């Protein structure tokens, strides 16, 4: 009989991808994914440690799971409970001291060893803790991917880990050293996903533009070259990548943005702060003006490029002037969307030890509010700037209203339109008729090459000019 596997995923898209891969690895052992933890034979919490309270959330979830585990035992069954991901990597055996009902704790670099760990946990009496960074690559040892893309848009992991050691960040400790998957493996997975109907591929990596994969001829490819090869894969119409670092935006990648129509004009490029003093304390190794120049070059290559970013307010020692510099950078660049966070000290990172320079909580709150107000205004202006233009929308989901489909614009906005369901999985011209804070409404312009509405397409680059 099939065993039920429930995986709860926290955090980034890398974790979403990893959860799929864990399901792949466990499938040969008879585990089948289910949507709820009740009655499951195995529950895996795939955790995130990037910001505060992540560990506490995991412990309270483990408390709820304990009740389900007892219910299962009353019925004579066994529920194996596992903590995976970055909290597992950071906390290790500590998790079992605080939550003794946990059977397995294992870090992101060990997923290929899951079958062995499961066997040990099910047979043995004690728990299994595995937070090693094995010398072998899990990518080489995991079974061939079997997961089907979830709709026409699929993730493809090409790079993992980070060697940059920003002073606030746990990733170099939880995900380990930077590693790129070989080109051959990436292209093979891209072809497999395209054969299964994926139209859009999003390349994933903690530092995806640091990609330096080994090619079959022993040369090393950067992300620009990889994207050029992926654009040739039959069926692939759209390419994206996330998340990148300004220092790795090299000439070839910038040129690829100008050359590849399949490469979507939207980049998530975290800058964190607009103050050179704070950027130096964060160990970002670039200045605010370096960032401005990169954006200028990207926009010169691809005039309609839209940008997203991450910001941290209240980094230790951040003054009013430093924060004003961040607001100035935001105003100068103009973002289509962005994420902003209050700094939270992560145990073991250098910034957590910057004693006496921590910014008071109420000051962090007011700076976050001011920054978000500015970013929201830019997002609204960007969305409104698209009204009246025609955009190619990839319909990837059925909407809530009858007859409605949902899709994504080139700039990652959600777009809803009345459209026949046979357009699911297709890129369709849609005239944008309305803008909301987080989505756009539109009307289908052409179906199967035939115009259904009289319209004049907007000139390229219009929205970039309009929203400044
Ligand atoms: N505090 C607040 N935000 C953080 N991030 C990473 N570490 C911290 C921290 N200690 C944010 C950064 C990063 C995003 C994924 O999370 O902005 O780009
Ligand atoms: Fe963390 Fe910096 Fe690496 Fe990004 S580049 S994962 S913020 S250490």
GROMACS .gro file of C-alpha atoms and ligand atoms in nm:
model
  494
    1UNK     CA    1   0.000   0.000   0.000
    2UNK     CA    2   0.118   0.353  -0.075
    3UNK     CA    3   0.245   0.555   0.219
    4UNK     CA    4   0.130   0.913   0.260
    5UNK     CA    5   0.391   1.188   0.255
    6UNK     CA    6   0.308   1.544   0.365
    7UNK     CA    7   0.568   1.815   0.305
    8UNK     CA    8   0.514   2.167   0.439
    9UNK     CA    9   0.737   2.423   0.270
   10UNK     CA   10   0.850   2.754   0.419
   11UNK     CA   11   1.057   3.031   0.263
   12UNK     CA   12   1.208   3.070  -0.080
   13UNK     CA   13   1.149   2.913  -0.421
   14UNK     CA   14   1.460   2.702  -0.370
   15UNK     CA   15   1.276   2.529  -0.085
   16UNK     CA   16   0.968   2.480  -0.306
   17UNK     CA   17   1.194   2.314  -0.561
   18UNK     CA   18   1.371   2.105  -0.295
   19UNK     CA   19   1.039   1.978  -0.159
   20UNK     CA   20   0.955   1.847  -0.506
   21UNK     CA   21   1.292   1.676  -0.524
   22UNK     CA   22   1.245   1.516  -0.180
   23UNK     CA   23   0.914   1.375  -0.304
   24UNK     CA   24   1.103   1.237  -0.609
   25UNK     CA   25   1.364   1.070  -0.388
   26UNK     CA   26   1.100   0.915  -0.162
   27UNK     CA   27   0.870   0.792  -0.443
   28UNK     CA   28   1.065   0.465  -0.497
   29UNK     CA   29   1.017   0.390  -0.126
   30UNK     CA   30   0.639   0.398  -0.178
   31UNK     CA   31   0.568   0.750  -0.050
   32UNK     CA   32   0.302   0.950  -0.230
   33UNK     CA   33   0.246   1.323  -0.167
   34UNK     CA   34  -0.078   1.427   0.008
   35UNK     CA   35  -0.223   1.772   0.081
   36UNK     CA   36  -0.277   1.749   0.458
   37UNK     CA   37  -0.075   1.614   0.752
   38UNK     CA   38  -0.367   1.425   0.914
   39UNK     CA   39  -0.297   1.051   0.900
   40UNK     CA   40   0.026   1.091   0.701
   41UNK     CA   41   0.300   0.828   0.734
   42UNK     CA   42   0.568   1.092   0.705
   43UNK     CA   43   0.560   1.466   0.767
   44UNK     CA   44   0.853   1.681   0.654
   45UNK     CA   45   0.879   2.048   0.749
   46UNK     CA   46   1.107   2.210   0.491
   47UNK     CA   47   1.213   2.514   0.688
   48UNK     CA   48   1.354   2.865   0.634
   49UNK     CA   49   1.595   3.048   0.864
   50UNK     CA   50   1.648   3.373   0.676
   51UNK     CA   51   1.469   3.603   0.920
   52UNK     CA   52   1.346   3.615   1.276
   53UNK     CA   53   1.094   3.383   1.439
   54UNK     CA   54   1.144   3.116   1.175
   55UNK     CA   55   1.266   2.862   1.430
   56UNK     CA   56   0.985   2.950   1.672
   57UNK     CA   57   0.726   2.894   1.398
   58UNK     CA   58   0.874   2.551   1.332
   59UNK     CA   59   0.856   2.456   1.701
   60UNK     CA   60   0.491   2.556   1.725
   61UNK     CA   61   0.410   2.362   1.406
   62UNK     CA   62   0.591   2.063   1.557
   63UNK     CA   63   0.360   2.091   1.859
   64UNK     CA   64   0.054   2.061   1.632
   65UNK     CA   65   0.210   1.769   1.447
   66UNK     CA   66   0.273   1.593   1.782
   67UNK     CA   67  -0.106   1.570   1.833
   68UNK     CA   68  -0.154   1.415   1.487
   69UNK     CA   69   0.133   1.176   1.554
   70UNK     CA   70  -0.040   1.059   1.874
   71UNK     CA   71  -0.372   1.013   1.689
   72UNK     CA   72  -0.195   0.799   1.434
   73UNK     CA   73  -0.028   0.590   1.709
   74UNK     CA   74  -0.370   0.536   1.874
   75UNK     CA   75  -0.484   0.381   1.547
   76UNK     CA   76  -0.177   0.156   1.553
   77UNK     CA   77   0.014   0.352   1.287
   78UNK     CA   78   0.341   0.543   1.285
   79UNK     CA   79   0.399   0.898   1.167
   80UNK     CA   80   0.764   0.977   1.096
   81UNK     CA   81   0.834   1.346   1.162
   82UNK     CA   82   1.125   1.524   0.995
   83UNK     CA   83   1.267   1.874   0.996
   84UNK     CA   84   1.458   1.963   0.679
   85UNK     CA   85   1.593   2.285   0.529
   86UNK     CA   86   1.779   2.575   0.684
   87UNK     CA   87   1.643   2.566   1.041
   88UNK     CA   88   1.750   2.200   1.052
   89UNK     CA   89   2.095   2.297   0.928
   90UNK     CA   90   2.128   2.578   1.183
   91UNK     CA   91   1.978   2.408   1.489
   92UNK     CA   92   2.081   2.047   1.432
   93UNK     CA   93   2.037   1.810   1.728
   94UNK     CA   94   1.897   2.098   1.936
   95UNK     CA   95   1.564   2.035   1.761
   96UNK     CA   96   1.539   1.686   1.906
   97UNK     CA   97   1.618   1.813   2.255
   98UNK     CA   98   1.327   2.057   2.234
   99UNK     CA   99   1.097   1.829   2.033
  100UNK     CA  100   1.184   1.464   2.114
  101UNK     CA  101   0.905   1.334   1.887
  102UNK     CA  102   1.108   1.441   1.582
  103UNK     CA  103   1.263   1.140   1.405
  104UNK     CA  104   1.490   1.309   1.152
  105UNK     CA  105   1.674   1.641   1.122
  106UNK     CA  106   1.862   1.697   0.799
  107UNK     CA  107   2.009   1.988   0.604
  108UNK     CA  108   1.963   2.097   0.241
  109UNK     CA  109   2.277   1.924   0.113
  110UNK     CA  110   2.173   1.575   0.225
  111UNK     CA  111   1.845   1.512   0.041
  112UNK     CA  112   1.999   1.245  -0.179
  113UNK     CA  113   2.072   1.045   0.139
  114UNK     CA  114   1.702   1.047   0.238
  115UNK     CA  115   1.628   0.679   0.163
  116UNK     CA  116   1.907   0.568   0.397
  117UNK     CA  117   1.800   0.815   0.667
  118UNK     CA  118   1.436   0.701   0.644
  119UNK     CA  119   1.538   0.337   0.679
  120UNK     CA  120   1.746   0.418   0.984
  121UNK     CA  121   1.470   0.629   1.141
  122UNK     CA  122   1.196   0.371   1.080
  123UNK     CA  123   1.399   0.074   1.204
  124UNK     CA  124   1.612   0.233   1.470
  125UNK     CA  125   1.526   0.356   1.813
  126UNK     CA  126   1.703   0.690   1.815
  127UNK     CA  127   1.660   0.988   1.586
  128UNK     CA  128   1.867   1.067   1.278
  129UNK     CA  129   2.057   1.395   1.257
  130UNK     CA  130   2.241   1.477   0.934
  131UNK     CA  131   2.368   1.829   0.885
  132UNK     CA  132   2.684   1.742   0.694
  133UNK     CA  133   2.802   1.911   0.381
  134UNK     CA  134   2.889   1.593   0.188
  135UNK     CA  135   3.175   1.611  -0.060
  136UNK     CA  136   2.963   1.450  -0.331
  137UNK     CA  137   2.702   1.660  -0.507
  138UNK     CA  138   2.342   1.577  -0.433
  139UNK     CA  139   2.254   1.681  -0.789
  140UNK     CA  140   2.461   1.390  -0.923
  141UNK     CA  141   2.313   1.138  -0.684
  142UNK     CA  142   1.946   1.215  -0.680
  143UNK     CA  143   1.731   1.005  -0.910
  144UNK     CA  144   1.635   1.157  -1.241
  145UNK     CA  145   1.366   1.420  -1.189
  146UNK     CA  146   1.019   1.279  -1.223
  147UNK     CA  147   0.818   1.572  -1.094
  148UNK     CA  148   0.593   1.713  -1.362
  149UNK     CA  149   0.589   2.088  -1.401
  150UNK     CA  150   0.301   2.239  -1.213
  151UNK     CA  151   0.141   2.409  -1.513
  152UNK     CA  152   0.320   2.585  -1.799
  153UNK     CA  153   0.573   2.757  -1.572
  154UNK     CA  154   0.849   2.548  -1.412
  155UNK     CA  155   1.143   2.602  -1.178
  156UNK     CA  156   1.485   2.468  -1.262
  157UNK     CA  157   1.760   2.476  -0.999
  158UNK     CA  158   2.095   2.563  -1.158
  159UNK     CA  159   2.302   2.691  -0.868
  160UNK     CA  160   2.307   2.663  -0.495
  161UNK     CA  161   2.485   2.809  -0.196
  162UNK     CA  162   2.673   3.131  -0.150
  163UNK     CA  163   3.030   3.244  -0.087
  164UNK     CA  164   2.954   3.612  -0.044
  165UNK     CA  165   2.908   3.625   0.333
  166UNK     CA  166   2.698   3.937   0.364
  167UNK     CA  167   2.732   4.010   0.735
  168UNK     CA  168   2.355   3.984   0.807
  169UNK     CA  169   2.287   3.657   0.624
  170UNK     CA  170   2.271   3.292   0.729
  171UNK     CA  171   2.265   3.146   0.378
  172UNK     CA  172   2.641   3.077   0.345
  173UNK     CA  173   2.615   2.877   0.670
  174UNK     CA  174   2.291   2.690   0.599
  175UNK     CA  175   2.326   2.627   0.225
  176UNK     CA  176   2.703   2.598   0.212
  177UNK     CA  177   2.953   2.690  -0.055
  178UNK     CA  178   2.857   2.807  -0.402
  179UNK     CA  179   2.797   2.528  -0.649
  180UNK     CA  180   2.679   2.527  -1.012
  181UNK     CA  181   2.512   2.232  -1.183
  182UNK     CA  182   2.689   2.118  -1.497
  183UNK     CA  183   2.550   2.258  -1.824
  184UNK     CA  184   2.456   1.913  -1.960
  185UNK     CA  185   2.235   1.838  -1.659
  186UNK     CA  186   2.063   2.174  -1.680
  187UNK     CA  187   1.990   2.143  -2.053
  188UNK     CA  188   1.862   1.787  -2.010
  189UNK     CA  189   1.622   1.896  -1.738
  190UNK     CA  190   1.508   2.192  -1.948
  191UNK     CA  191   1.429   1.960  -2.242
  192UNK     CA  192   1.241   1.722  -2.013
  193UNK     CA  193   1.034   2.005  -1.864
  194UNK     CA  194   0.959   2.151  -2.210
  195UNK     CA  195   0.852   1.806  -2.337
  196UNK     CA  196   0.609   1.791  -2.047
  197UNK     CA  197   0.456   2.123  -2.146
  198UNK     CA  198   0.660   2.387  -1.962
  199UNK     CA  199   0.662   2.710  -2.163
  200UNK     CA  200   0.841   2.924  -1.907
  201UNK     CA  201   1.151   2.825  -1.709
  202UNK     CA  202   1.267   3.011  -1.401
  203UNK     CA  203   1.628   2.932  -1.319
  204UNK     CA  204   1.684   2.918  -0.945
  205UNK     CA  205   1.988   2.979  -0.730
  206UNK     CA  206   2.076   3.172  -0.415
  207UNK     CA  207   2.324   3.357  -0.634
  208UNK     CA  208   2.201   3.247  -0.971
  209UNK     CA  209   2.404   3.495  -1.176
  210UNK     CA  210   2.724   3.364  -1.014
  211UNK     CA  211   2.651   3.052  -1.223
  212UNK     CA  212   2.970   2.896  -1.363
  213UNK     CA  213   2.874   2.550  -1.489
  214UNK     CA  214   3.102   2.301  -1.648
  215UNK     CA  215   3.017   2.236  -2.014
  216UNK     CA  216   3.070   1.905  -2.199
  217UNK     CA  217   3.382   2.051  -2.368
  218UNK     CA  218   3.531   2.136  -2.024
  219UNK     CA  219   3.480   2.508  -2.071
  220UNK     CA  220   3.295   2.704  -1.804
  221UNK     CA  221   2.970   2.878  -1.892
  222UNK     CA  222   2.831   3.185  -1.720
  223UNK     CA  223   2.459   3.255  -1.688
  224UNK     CA  224   2.444   3.458  -2.012
  225UNK     CA  225   2.574   3.168  -2.215
  226UNK     CA  226   2.346   2.922  -2.038
  227UNK     CA  227   2.043   3.142  -2.110
  228UNK     CA  228   2.137   3.160  -2.479
  229UNK     CA  229   2.143   2.778  -2.496
  230UNK     CA  230   1.816   2.746  -2.305
  231UNK     CA  231   1.646   2.990  -2.543
  232UNK     CA  232   1.713   2.733  -2.819
  233UNK     CA  233   1.530   2.450  -2.641
  234UNK     CA  234   1.216   2.374  -2.844
  235UNK     CA  235   0.900   2.479  -2.662
  236UNK     CA  236   1.073   2.723  -2.425
  237UNK     CA  237   0.921   3.065  -2.484
  238UNK     CA  238   1.010   3.247  -2.165
  239UNK     CA  239   1.312   3.252  -1.938
  240UNK     CA  240   1.360   3.410  -1.598
  241UNK     CA  241   1.616   3.377  -1.323
  242UNK     CA  242   1.624   3.455  -0.953
  243UNK     CA  243   1.788   3.569  -0.731
  244UNK     CA  244   2.091   3.766  -0.835
  245UNK     CA  245   2.372   3.974  -0.691
  246UNK     CA  246   2.481   4.307  -0.842
  247UNK     CA  247   2.847   4.200  -0.840
  248UNK     CA  248   2.771   3.908  -1.074
  249UNK     CA  249   2.588   4.114  -1.339
  250UNK     CA  250   2.859   4.063  -1.600
  251UNK     CA  251   2.878   4.206  -1.954
  252UNK     CA  252   2.764   3.886  -2.120
  253UNK     CA  253   2.453   3.856  -1.902
  254UNK     CA  254   2.365   4.221  -1.962
  255UNK     CA  255   2.410   4.166  -2.338
  256UNK     CA  256   2.186   3.857  -2.321
  257UNK     CA  257   1.905   4.081  -2.193
  258UNK     CA  258   1.931   4.282  -2.513
  259UNK     CA  259   1.958   3.982  -2.743
  260UNK     CA  260   1.713   3.721  -2.618
  261UNK     CA  261   1.345   3.796  -2.669
  262UNK     CA  262   1.267   3.492  -2.451
  263UNK     CA  263   1.449   3.647  -2.155
  264UNK     CA  264   1.177   3.837  -1.973
  265UNK     CA  265   1.238   4.207  -1.905
  266UNK     CA  266   1.216   4.172  -1.529
  267UNK     CA  267   1.500   4.121  -1.281
  268UNK     CA  268   1.501   4.071  -0.908
  269UNK     CA  269   1.829   4.237  -0.810
  270UNK     CA  270   1.858   4.291  -0.433
  271UNK     CA  271   2.049   4.603  -0.326
  272UNK     CA  272   1.965   4.599   0.050
  273UNK     CA  273   2.065   4.962   0.116
  274UNK     CA  274   2.142   5.286  -0.066
  275UNK     CA  275   2.413   5.395   0.179
  276UNK     CA  276   2.776   5.322   0.091
  277UNK     CA  277   2.867   5.307   0.461
  278UNK     CA  278   2.600   5.045   0.530
  279UNK     CA  279   2.674   4.853   0.209
  280UNK     CA  280   3.037   4.828   0.324
  281UNK     CA  281   2.931   4.712   0.673
  282UNK     CA  282   2.707   4.454   0.506
  283UNK     CA  283   3.009   4.330   0.307
  284UNK     CA  284   2.819   4.378  -0.020
  285UNK     CA  285   3.139   4.494  -0.193
  286UNK     CA  286   2.967   4.746  -0.418
  287UNK     CA  287   2.848   5.105  -0.378
  288UNK     CA  288   2.508   5.260  -0.443
  289UNK     CA  289   2.648   5.423  -0.757
  290UNK     CA  290   2.779   5.086  -0.880
  291UNK     CA  291   2.419   4.965  -0.854
  292UNK     CA  292   2.287   5.271  -1.042
  293UNK     CA  293   2.540   5.212  -1.320
  294UNK     CA  294   2.442   4.843  -1.353
  295UNK     CA  295   2.078   4.944  -1.385
  296UNK     CA  296   2.167   5.204  -1.650
  297UNK     CA  297   2.354   4.942  -1.852
  298UNK     CA  298   2.072   4.690  -1.819
  299UNK     CA  299   1.819   4.949  -1.933
  300UNK     CA  300   2.041   5.048  -2.223
  301UNK     CA  301   2.037   4.682  -2.332
  302UNK     CA  302   1.666   4.631  -2.265
  303UNK     CA  303   1.474   4.961  -2.240
  304UNK     CA  304   1.151   4.811  -2.105
  305UNK     CA  305   1.330   4.629  -1.820
  306UNK     CA  306   1.144   4.641  -1.487
  307UNK     CA  307   1.316   4.589  -1.154
  308UNK     CA  308   1.250   4.430  -0.823
  309UNK     CA  309   1.475   4.437  -0.517
  310UNK     CA  310   1.521   4.349  -0.150
  311UNK     CA  311   1.587   4.610   0.119
  312UNK     CA  312   1.686   4.584   0.483
  313UNK     CA  313   1.613   4.875   0.718
  314UNK     CA  314   1.772   4.915   1.059
  315UNK     CA  315   2.098   4.736   0.989
  316UNK     CA  316   2.332   4.796   1.290
  317UNK     CA  317   2.462   5.153   1.285
  318UNK     CA  318   2.213   5.278   1.020
  319UNK     CA  319   2.170   5.655   1.072
  320UNK     CA  320   1.895   5.885   0.948
  321UNK     CA  321   2.130   5.992   0.668
  322UNK     CA  322   2.198   5.630   0.568
  323UNK     CA  323   1.826   5.565   0.549
  324UNK     CA  324   1.773   5.885   0.348
  325UNK     CA  325   2.033   5.751   0.101
  326UNK     CA  326   1.823   5.435   0.061
  327UNK     CA  327   1.512   5.640  -0.015
  328UNK     CA  328   1.713   5.841  -0.268
  329UNK     CA  329   1.831   5.526  -0.444
  330UNK     CA  330   1.473   5.398  -0.465
  331UNK     CA  331   1.362   5.729  -0.613
  332UNK     CA  332   1.649   5.729  -0.864
  333UNK     CA  333   1.600   5.372  -0.985
  334UNK     CA  334   1.221   5.325  -0.975
  335UNK     CA  335   1.109   4.971  -0.888
  336UNK     CA  336   0.815   4.778  -1.029
  337UNK     CA  337   0.795   4.587  -0.701
  338UNK     CA  338   1.017   4.514  -0.402
  339UNK     CA  339   1.047   4.336  -0.071
  340UNK     CA  340   1.159   4.520   0.240
  341UNK     CA  341   1.245   4.382   0.581
  342UNK     CA  342   1.345   4.500   0.924
  343UNK     CA  343   1.693   4.382   1.007
  344UNK     CA  344   1.686   4.084   1.242
  345UNK     CA  345   2.003   3.957   1.408
  346UNK     CA  346   2.072   3.600   1.298
  347UNK     CA  347   2.276   3.400   1.549
  348UNK     CA  348   2.628   3.330   1.429
  349UNK     CA  349   2.640   3.607   1.165
  350UNK     CA  350   2.893   3.893   1.205
  351UNK     CA  351   2.626   4.166   1.215
  352UNK     CA  352   2.455   4.001   1.512
  353UNK     CA  353   2.770   4.072   1.713
  354UNK     CA  354   2.779   4.445   1.630
  355UNK     CA  355   2.695   4.523   1.993
  356UNK     CA  356   2.570   4.863   2.093
  357UNK     CA  357   2.499   4.959   1.732
  358UNK     CA  358   2.163   4.782   1.697
  359UNK     CA  359   1.886   5.017   1.582
  360UNK     CA  360   1.585   5.046   1.820
  361UNK     CA  361   1.275   4.855   1.711
  362UNK     CA  362   1.046   5.160   1.685
  363UNK     CA  363   1.297   5.330   1.454
  364UNK     CA  364   1.308   5.020   1.233
  365UNK     CA  365   0.927   5.025   1.225
  366UNK     CA  366   0.901   5.385   1.113
  367UNK     CA  367   1.175   5.345   0.849
  368UNK     CA  368   1.009   5.032   0.713
  369UNK     CA  369   0.680   5.218   0.689
  370UNK     CA  370   0.836   5.511   0.502
  371UNK     CA  371   1.022   5.282   0.262
  372UNK     CA  372   0.717   5.068   0.193
  373UNK     CA  373   0.507   5.375   0.125
  374UNK     CA  374   0.752   5.488  -0.142
  375UNK     CA  375   0.787   5.139  -0.293
  376UNK     CA  376   0.409   5.088  -0.299
  377UNK     CA  377   0.361   5.420  -0.476
  378UNK     CA  378   0.616   5.312  -0.737
  379UNK     CA  379   0.441   4.976  -0.780
  380UNK     CA  380   0.102   5.141  -0.828
  381UNK     CA  381   0.252   5.389  -1.080
  382UNK     CA  382   0.420   5.106  -1.269
  383UNK     CA  383   0.098   4.903  -1.284
  384UNK     CA  384  -0.105   5.206  -1.395
  385UNK     CA  385   0.155   5.285  -1.660
  386UNK     CA  386   0.065   4.962  -1.835
  387UNK     CA  387  -0.305   5.044  -1.875
  388UNK     CA  388  -0.384   5.078  -2.245
  389UNK     CA  389  -0.079   4.877  -2.357
  390UNK     CA  390  -0.091   4.530  -2.510
  391UNK     CA  391   0.115   4.272  -2.320
  392UNK     CA  392   0.195   3.908  -2.398
  393UNK     CA  393   0.041   3.713  -2.111
  394UNK     CA  394   0.120   3.352  -2.031
  395UNK     CA  395  -0.207   3.207  -1.901
  396UNK     CA  396  -0.115   2.955  -1.631
  397UNK     CA  397  -0.415   2.920  -1.401
  398UNK     CA  398  -0.794   2.920  -1.398
  399UNK     CA  399  -0.938   3.231  -1.232
  400UNK     CA  400  -1.198   3.249  -0.954
  401UNK     CA  401  -1.469   3.400  -1.174
  402UNK     CA  402  -1.640   3.182  -1.436
  403UNK     CA  403  -1.466   3.197  -1.774
  404UNK     CA  404  -1.165   3.377  -1.630
  405UNK     CA  405  -0.800   3.282  -1.675
  406UNK     CA  406  -0.504   3.414  -1.479
  407UNK     CA  407  -0.160   3.468  -1.619
  408UNK     CA  408   0.165   3.656  -1.585
  409UNK     CA  409   0.285   3.962  -1.769
  410UNK     CA  410   0.651   3.983  -1.877
  411UNK     CA  411   0.696   4.190  -1.557
  412UNK     CA  412   0.560   3.915  -1.325
  413UNK     CA  413   0.229   4.089  -1.260
  414UNK     CA  414  -0.079   3.872  -1.224
  415UNK     CA  415  -0.322   3.946  -1.506
  416UNK     CA  416  -0.682   3.828  -1.523
  417UNK     CA  417  -0.897   3.820  -1.837
  418UNK     CA  418  -1.205   3.643  -1.970
  419UNK     CA  419  -1.060   3.378  -2.200
  420UNK     CA  420  -1.143   3.024  -2.319
  421UNK     CA  421  -0.968   2.754  -2.116
  422UNK     CA  422  -0.791   2.620  -2.426
  423UNK     CA  423  -0.564   2.926  -2.397
  424UNK     CA  424  -0.412   2.784  -2.076
  425UNK     CA  425  -0.041   2.735  -2.133
  426UNK     CA  426  -0.031   2.984  -2.420
  427UNK     CA  427   0.120   3.329  -2.450
  428UNK     CA  428  -0.165   3.556  -2.563
  429UNK     CA  429  -0.179   3.929  -2.644
  430UNK     CA  430  -0.390   4.103  -2.382
  431UNK     CA  431  -0.482   4.467  -2.368
  432UNK     CA  432  -0.445   4.592  -2.009
  433UNK     CA  433  -0.765   4.771  -1.907
  434UNK     CA  434  -0.726   4.819  -1.533
  435UNK     CA  435  -0.458   4.828  -1.264
  436UNK     CA  436  -0.493   4.725  -0.902
  437UNK     CA  437  -0.222   4.723  -0.634
  438UNK     CA  438  -0.127   4.359  -0.694
  439UNK     CA  439  -0.281   4.262  -1.026
  440UNK     CA  440  -0.398   4.384  -1.364
  441UNK     CA  441  -0.720   4.325  -1.558
  442UNK     CA  442  -0.727   4.288  -1.934
  443UNK     CA  443  -0.901   4.178  -2.254
  444UNK     CA  444  -0.770   3.920  -2.497
  445UNK     CA  445  -0.667   4.090  -2.823
  446UNK     CA  446  -0.582   3.801  -3.054
  447UNK     CA  447  -0.668   3.435  -3.045
  448UNK     CA  448  -0.492   3.195  -3.281
  449UNK     CA  449  -0.358   3.494  -3.477
  450UNK     CA  450  -0.701   3.651  -3.526
  451UNK     CA  451  -0.776   3.992  -3.381
  452UNK     CA  452  -1.077   3.994  -3.150
  453UNK     CA  453  -1.053   4.359  -3.046
  454UNK     CA  454  -0.953   4.666  -3.244
  455UNK     CA  455  -0.638   4.799  -3.082
  456UNK     CA  456  -0.302   4.962  -3.140
  457UNK     CA  457  -0.011   4.800  -2.958
  458UNK     CA  458   0.193   5.036  -2.742
  459UNK     CA  459   0.546   5.115  -2.856
  460UNK     CA  460   0.818   4.913  -2.683
  461UNK     CA  461   0.963   5.075  -2.374
  462UNK     CA  462   0.664   5.296  -2.317
  463UNK     CA  463   0.593   5.187  -1.963
  464UNK     CA  464   0.957   5.236  -1.860
  465UNK     CA  465   0.946   5.597  -1.974
  466UNK     CA  466   0.604   5.671  -1.835
  467UNK     CA  467   0.658   5.563  -1.480
  468UNK     CA  468   0.975   5.761  -1.402
  469LIG     N1  469   1.741   4.048   0.851
  469LIG     C1  470   1.650   4.102   0.766
  469LIG     N2  471   1.641   4.066   0.637
  469LIG     C2  472   1.727   3.973   0.592
  469LIG     N3  473   1.743   3.917   0.470
  469LIG     C3  474   1.841   3.825   0.477
  469LIG     N4  475   1.892   3.821   0.602
  469LIG     C4  476   1.823   3.912   0.675
  469LIG     C5  477   1.828   3.954   0.811
  469LIG     N5  478   1.916   3.904   0.895
  469LIG     C6  479   1.667   3.958   0.353
  469LIG     C7  480   1.758   4.018   0.246
  469LIG     C8  481   1.764   3.911   0.142
  469LIG     C9  482   1.626   3.849   0.156
  469LIG    C10  483   1.612   3.713   0.098
  469LIG     O1  484   1.605   3.844   0.295
  469LIG     O2  485   1.698   4.136   0.196
  469LIG     O3  486   1.789   3.961   0.013
  470LIG    FE1  487   2.297   3.602   0.175
  470LIG    FE2  488   2.452   3.790   0.066
  470LIG    FE3  489   2.473   3.534  -0.015
  470LIG    FE4  490   2.254   3.678  -0.080
  470LIG     S1  491   2.466   3.720  -0.146
  470LIG     S2  492   2.258   3.466   0.001
  470LIG     S3  493   2.228   3.806   0.104
  470LIG     S4  494   2.523   3.613   0.188
   0.00000   0.00000   0.00000
